[in-house]
Amino acid sequence: MNFEDTMRNINTYQTQSGASALQTNKVLRNTYFLLGLTLAWSALIAGVAAVMALPHPGFLITIVGFYGLLYLTEKNRNSGLGLLFVFMLTGFMGYTLGPIINYATVGGGSEIVMTALGGTALAFFVTSAYALTTKRDLSFLAGMLMTGFVVLIVAVIANIFLQMPALTLAISAMFILFSSAAIMFTTQQIVNGGETNYISATVTLYVSIYNIFISLLNMLGIMDD
């Protein structure tokens, strides 16, 4: 290989690296922008549901609505319909928050909601910052997330029948750890180019933030009781 070929290969590599970095930055920027919009939209719907004292849709409708809209979002993530279903999903989840917030604020419990909001924001910023700055490979979290998901499903189903406050507290703590790991894993996947679809990334981060907030409300409510 002569000098000209070597320089040509170097220039090609630099061009490809630059394009890859631009693509990564674009996915990260679009993800955070869409995440901010969906969080604001969800908060608006939650506020309206709380003010109007709308009833909670119930466990079954919540599960069917969530997974149905999640499926439609992922199925259409590469088209404009994906954005529509993202806002339908986050709006629906915001609606489910309204009655929960009303219940949590009964008897002057607004401090619990504000504490949960602050804790959720802190958890998101800390985990995101760590994933963005660390040089450690977090791909090992993929297996842990899969195992954790199965454990959480089993624990939630068991607690439907057992209704044990201690188990509820443990499940909430596990959800916080699981969701924090999901935020770190997804964020680093975006940075490393493993996640190239900002709609999928947004949904993962949104659901993680939602779970952390609900889990903190549960934990603070149980300890307050």
mmCIF file of C-alpha atoms in Angstrom:
data_model
loop_
_atom_site.group_PDB
_atom_site.id
_atom_site.type_symbol
_atom_site.label_atom_id
_atom_site.label_comp_id
_atom_site.label_asym_id
_atom_site.label_seq_id
_atom_site.Cartn_x
_atom_site.Cartn_y
_atom_site.Cartn_z
ATOM 1 C CA MET A 1 0.000 0.000 0.000
ATOM 2 C CA ASN A 2 1.532 3.346 -1.034
ATOM 3 C CA PHE A 3 1.317 6.690 0.739
ATOM 4 C CA GLU A 4 -1.662 7.887 -1.302
ATOM 5 C CA ASP A 5 -3.679 4.769 -0.481
ATOM 6 C CA THR A 6 -2.855 5.156 3.210
ATOM 7 C CA MET A 7 -3.983 8.778 3.259
ATOM 8 C CA ARG A 8 -7.140 7.862 1.338
ATOM 9 C CA ASN A 9 -8.003 5.204 3.943
ATOM 10 C CA ILE A 10 -7.367 7.659 6.770
ATOM 11 C CA ASN A 11 -9.621 10.266 5.160
ATOM 12 C CA THR A 12 -12.346 7.658 4.585
ATOM 13 C CA TYR A 13 -12.167 6.551 8.218
ATOM 14 C CA GLN A 14 -12.332 10.145 9.464
ATOM 15 C CA THR A 15 -15.331 10.857 7.224
ATOM 16 C CA GLN A 16 -17.163 7.751 8.438
ATOM 17 C CA SER A 17 -16.350 8.554 12.079
ATOM 18 C CA GLY A 18 -17.578 12.105 11.653
ATOM 19 C CA ALA A 19 -20.802 10.937 10.040
ATOM 20 C CA SER A 20 -21.315 8.385 12.808
ATOM 21 C CA ALA A 21 -20.779 11.049 15.482
ATOM 22 C CA LEU A 22 -23.238 13.385 13.774
ATOM 23 C CA GLN A 23 -25.841 10.603 13.590
ATOM 24 C CA THR A 24 -25.346 9.771 17.280
ATOM 25 C CA ASN A 25 -25.682 13.417 18.282
ATOM 26 C CA LYS A 26 -28.831 13.725 16.168
ATOM 27 C CA VAL A 27 -30.453 10.672 17.796
ATOM 28 C CA LEU A 28 -29.509 11.914 21.270
ATOM 29 C CA ARG A 29 -30.776 15.427 20.558
ATOM 30 C CA ASN A 30 -34.053 14.188 19.051
ATOM 31 C CA THR A 31 -34.574 11.759 21.926
ATOM 32 C CA TYR A 32 -34.208 14.401 24.620
ATOM 33 C CA PHE A 33 -36.338 16.871 22.675
ATOM 34 C CA LEU A 34 -39.160 14.366 22.200
ATOM 35 C CA LEU A 35 -38.806 13.191 25.799
ATOM 36 C CA GLY A 36 -39.253 16.757 27.027
ATOM 37 C CA LEU A 37 -42.371 17.190 24.888
ATOM 38 C CA THR A 38 -43.916 13.900 26.034
ATOM 39 C CA LEU A 39 -43.211 14.640 29.694
ATOM 40 C CA ALA A 40 -44.849 18.060 29.364
ATOM 41 C CA TRP A 41 -47.830 16.525 27.516
ATOM 42 C CA SER A 42 -48.168 13.766 30.103
ATOM 43 C CA ALA A 43 -47.989 16.279 32.961
ATOM 44 C CA LEU A 44 -50.696 18.396 31.301
ATOM 45 C CA ILE A 45 -53.036 15.407 30.928
ATOM 46 C CA ALA A 46 -52.290 14.322 34.506
ATOM 47 C CA GLY A 47 -53.106 17.819 35.750
ATOM 48 C CA VAL A 48 -56.404 17.910 33.875
ATOM 49 C CA ALA A 49 -57.341 14.432 35.151
ATOM 50 C CA ALA A 50 -56.481 15.465 38.706
ATOM 51 C CA VAL A 51 -58.410 18.746 38.586
ATOM 52 C CA MET A 52 -61.463 17.055 37.074
ATOM 53 C CA ALA A 53 -61.148 14.184 39.574
ATOM 54 C CA LEU A 54 -61.417 11.634 36.788
ATOM 55 C CA PRO A 55 -61.518 7.985 37.888
ATOM 56 C CA HIS A 56 -58.588 5.644 37.417
ATOM 57 C CA PRO A 57 -59.163 3.283 34.462
ATOM 58 C CA GLY A 58 -58.281 0.266 36.575
ATOM 59 C CA PHE A 59 -55.480 -2.294 36.426
ATOM 60 C CA LEU A 60 -56.746 -4.285 33.439
ATOM 61 C CA ILE A 61 -57.485 -1.288 31.185
ATOM 62 C CA THR A 62 -54.174 0.289 32.170
ATOM 63 C CA ILE A 63 -52.211 -2.839 31.223
ATOM 64 C CA VAL A 64 -54.104 -3.372 27.944
ATOM 65 C CA GLY A 65 -53.895 0.315 27.023
ATOM 66 C CA PHE A 66 -50.199 0.555 27.856
ATOM 67 C CA TYR A 67 -49.028 -2.555 26.023
ATOM 68 C CA GLY A 68 -51.390 -1.968 23.109
ATOM 69 C CA LEU A 69 -50.141 1.569 22.530
ATOM 70 C CA LEU A 70 -46.558 0.459 23.176
ATOM 71 C CA TYR A 71 -46.891 -2.190 20.468
ATOM 72 C CA LEU A 72 -48.350 0.299 17.992
ATOM 73 C CA THR A 73 -45.586 2.784 18.770
ATOM 74 C CA GLU A 74 -42.813 0.261 18.189
ATOM 75 C CA LYS A 75 -44.490 -1.104 15.071
ATOM 76 C CA ASN A 76 -44.626 2.397 13.540
ATOM 77 C CA ARG A 77 -41.410 3.780 14.995
ATOM 78 C CA ASN A 78 -39.939 4.432 11.550
ATOM 79 C CA SER A 79 -42.902 6.462 10.303
ATOM 80 C CA GLY A 80 -44.833 9.568 11.247
ATOM 81 C CA LEU A 81 -47.475 7.401 12.892
ATOM 82 C CA GLY A 82 -44.880 6.497 15.491
ATOM 83 C CA LEU A 83 -44.928 10.075 16.801
ATOM 84 C CA LEU A 84 -48.727 10.012 17.005
ATOM 85 C CA PHE A 85 -48.713 6.809 19.022
ATOM 86 C CA VAL A 86 -45.938 8.156 21.295
ATOM 87 C CA PHE A 87 -48.187 11.028 22.324
ATOM 88 C CA MET A 88 -51.186 8.721 22.639
ATOM 89 C CA LEU A 89 -49.164 6.419 24.899
ATOM 90 C CA THR A 90 -47.729 9.177 27.093
ATOM 91 C CA GLY A 91 -51.080 10.967 27.221
ATOM 92 C CA PHE A 92 -52.767 7.762 28.371
ATOM 93 C CA MET A 93 -50.109 7.197 31.037
ATOM 94 C CA GLY A 94 -50.510 10.808 32.112
ATOM 95 C CA TYR A 95 -54.238 10.202 32.528
ATOM 96 C CA THR A 96 -53.519 7.257 34.832
ATOM 97 C CA LEU A 97 -51.350 9.554 36.953
ATOM 98 C CA GLY A 98 -54.122 12.056 37.674
ATOM 99 C CA PRO A 99 -56.173 9.870 40.075
ATOM 100 C CA ILE A 100 -52.968 8.557 41.688
ATOM 101 C CA ILE A 101 -51.791 12.094 42.417
ATOM 102 C CA ASN A 102 -55.216 12.991 43.815
ATOM 103 C CA TYR A 103 -55.080 9.976 46.104
ATOM 104 C CA ALA A 104 -51.536 10.821 47.225
ATOM 105 C CA THR A 105 -52.462 14.418 48.075
ATOM 106 C CA VAL A 106 -55.437 13.481 50.266
ATOM 107 C CA GLY A 107 -54.837 14.821 53.751
ATOM 108 C CA GLY A 108 -52.200 17.352 52.729
ATOM 109 C CA GLY A 109 -49.867 14.927 51.049
ATOM 110 C CA SER A 110 -48.657 17.336 48.373
ATOM 111 C CA GLU A 111 -45.180 17.141 49.942
ATOM 112 C CA ILE A 112 -45.060 13.465 48.988
ATOM 113 C CA VAL A 113 -45.782 14.278 45.339
ATOM 114 C CA MET A 114 -43.174 17.050 45.233
ATOM 115 C CA THR A 115 -40.603 14.821 46.913
ATOM 116 C CA ALA A 116 -41.324 12.056 44.399
ATOM 117 C CA LEU A 117 -40.961 14.540 41.525
ATOM 118 C CA GLY A 118 -37.667 15.807 42.883
ATOM 119 C CA GLY A 119 -36.371 12.287 43.461
ATOM 120 C CA THR A 120 -37.376 11.244 39.946
ATOM 121 C CA ALA A 121 -35.632 14.226 38.370
ATOM 122 C CA LEU A 122 -32.499 13.588 40.436
ATOM 123 C CA ALA A 123 -32.445 9.895 39.516
ATOM 124 C CA PHE A 124 -32.825 10.675 35.814
ATOM 125 C CA PHE A 125 -30.124 13.336 35.693
ATOM 126 C CA VAL A 126 -27.636 11.301 37.735
ATOM 127 C CA THR A 127 -28.086 8.107 35.709
ATOM 128 C CA SER A 128 -28.056 9.967 32.387
ATOM 129 C CA ALA A 129 -24.945 11.938 33.327
ATOM 130 C CA TYR A 130 -23.163 8.756 34.380
ATOM 131 C CA ALA A 131 -24.048 6.977 31.133
ATOM 132 C CA LEU A 132 -22.926 9.967 29.057
ATOM 133 C CA THR A 133 -19.585 10.402 30.816
ATOM 134 C CA THR A 134 -18.453 6.950 31.902
ATOM 135 C CA LYS A 135 -15.990 4.964 29.795
ATOM 136 C CA ARG A 136 -17.250 1.729 31.298
ATOM 137 C CA ASP A 137 -19.143 -0.602 28.987
ATOM 138 C CA LEU A 138 -22.684 -0.962 30.360
ATOM 139 C CA SER A 139 -23.762 -3.674 27.917
ATOM 140 C CA PHE A 140 -23.755 -6.173 30.804
ATOM 141 C CA LEU A 141 -26.950 -4.471 31.993
ATOM 142 C CA ALA A 142 -28.902 -6.067 29.126
ATOM 143 C CA GLY A 143 -28.931 -9.494 30.782
ATOM 144 C CA MET A 144 -29.665 -7.991 34.185
ATOM 145 C CA LEU A 145 -32.604 -6.035 32.775
ATOM 146 C CA MET A 146 -34.105 -9.154 31.236
ATOM 147 C CA THR A 147 -33.776 -11.065 34.505
ATOM 148 C CA GLY A 148 -35.058 -8.127 36.507
ATOM 149 C CA PHE A 149 -38.112 -7.785 34.268
ATOM 150 C CA VAL A 150 -39.080 -11.417 34.869
ATOM 151 C CA VAL A 151 -38.558 -11.090 38.622
ATOM 152 C CA LEU A 152 -40.683 -7.923 38.731
ATOM 153 C CA ILE A 153 -43.535 -9.529 36.785
ATOM 154 C CA VAL A 154 -43.578 -12.509 39.148
ATOM 155 C CA ALA A 155 -43.437 -10.245 42.212
ATOM 156 C CA VAL A 156 -46.245 -7.986 40.957
ATOM 157 C CA ILE A 157 -48.504 -10.944 40.194
ATOM 158 C CA ALA A 158 -47.773 -12.469 43.596
ATOM 159 C CA ASN A 159 -48.549 -9.220 45.376
ATOM 160 C CA ILE A 160 -51.953 -8.985 43.659
ATOM 161 C CA PHE A 161 -52.983 -11.919 45.817
ATOM 162 C CA LEU A 162 -50.791 -11.357 48.883
ATOM 163 C CA GLN A 163 -51.279 -7.573 49.288
ATOM 164 C CA MET A 164 -48.268 -7.313 51.609
ATOM 165 C CA PRO A 165 -46.983 -3.773 52.366
ATOM 166 C CA ALA A 166 -43.426 -5.087 52.787
ATOM 167 C CA LEU A 167 -43.560 -6.777 49.371
ATOM 168 C CA THR A 168 -45.059 -3.635 47.826
ATOM 169 C CA LEU A 169 -42.161 -1.634 49.245
ATOM 170 C CA ALA A 170 -39.650 -4.146 47.883
ATOM 171 C CA ILE A 171 -41.283 -4.099 44.434
ATOM 172 C CA SER A 172 -41.141 -0.297 44.351
ATOM 173 C CA ALA A 173 -37.443 -0.382 45.253
ATOM 174 C CA MET A 174 -36.789 -2.973 42.533
ATOM 175 C CA PHE A 175 -38.649 -0.852 39.979
ATOM 176 C CA ILE A 176 -36.442 2.133 40.829
ATOM 177 C CA LEU A 177 -33.268 0.078 40.392
ATOM 178 C CA PHE A 178 -34.588 -1.550 37.210
ATOM 179 C CA SER A 179 -35.649 1.770 35.665
ATOM 180 C CA SER A 180 -32.380 3.491 36.614
ATOM 181 C CA ALA A 181 -30.440 0.690 34.919
ATOM 182 C CA ALA A 182 -32.686 1.000 31.844
ATOM 183 C CA ILE A 183 -31.938 4.729 31.618
ATOM 184 C CA MET A 184 -28.184 4.133 31.809
ATOM 185 C CA PHE A 185 -28.251 1.280 29.308
ATOM 186 C CA THR A 186 -30.439 3.101 26.773
ATOM 187 C CA THR A 187 -28.455 6.342 27.026
ATOM 188 C CA GLN A 188 -25.143 4.596 26.438
ATOM 189 C CA GLN A 189 -26.673 2.608 23.585
ATOM 190 C CA ILE A 190 -27.535 5.919 21.903
ATOM 191 C CA VAL A 191 -24.034 7.275 22.485
ATOM 192 C CA ASN A 192 -22.387 4.120 21.138
ATOM 193 C CA GLY A 193 -24.691 3.895 18.139
ATOM 194 C CA GLY A 194 -26.502 0.789 19.343
ATOM 195 C CA GLU A 195 -29.835 2.636 19.455
ATOM 196 C CA THR A 196 -30.537 4.603 16.303
ATOM 197 C CA ASN A 197 -34.284 5.196 16.635
ATOM 198 C CA TYR A 198 -35.167 8.170 18.787
ATOM 199 C CA ILE A 199 -38.818 7.125 19.148
ATOM 200 C CA SER A 200 -37.891 3.791 20.734
ATOM 201 C CA ALA A 201 -35.312 5.489 22.931
ATOM 202 C CA THR A 202 -37.824 8.123 24.049
ATOM 203 C CA VAL A 203 -40.412 5.510 25.003
ATOM 204 C CA THR A 204 -37.876 3.553 27.052
ATOM 205 C CA LEU A 205 -36.729 6.658 28.927
ATOM 206 C CA TYR A 206 -40.300 7.888 29.458
ATOM 207 C CA VAL A 207 -41.492 4.559 30.861
ATOM 208 C CA SER A 208 -38.428 4.424 33.137
ATOM 209 C CA ILE A 209 -39.139 7.923 34.481
ATOM 210 C CA TYR A 210 -42.831 7.053 34.947
ATOM 211 C CA ASN A 211 -41.942 3.899 36.896
ATOM 212 C CA ILE A 212 -39.474 5.735 39.134
ATOM 213 C CA PHE A 213 -42.063 8.403 39.953
ATOM 214 C CA ILE A 214 -44.820 5.885 40.728
ATOM 215 C CA SER A 215 -42.441 3.760 42.790
ATOM 216 C CA LEU A 216 -41.293 6.750 44.832
ATOM 217 C CA LEU A 217 -44.925 7.713 45.451
ATOM 218 C CA ASN A 218 -45.623 4.189 46.683
ATOM 219 C CA MET A 219 -42.585 4.109 48.945
ATOM 220 C CA LEU A 220 -43.167 7.561 50.407
ATOM 221 C CA GLY A 221 -46.864 6.828 50.891
ATOM 222 C CA ILE A 222 -46.220 3.538 52.680
ATOM 223 C CA MET A 223 -43.580 5.086 54.951
ATOM 224 C CA ASP A 224 -45.856 8.033 55.666
ATOM 225 C CA ASP A 225 -48.669 5.634 56.632
#
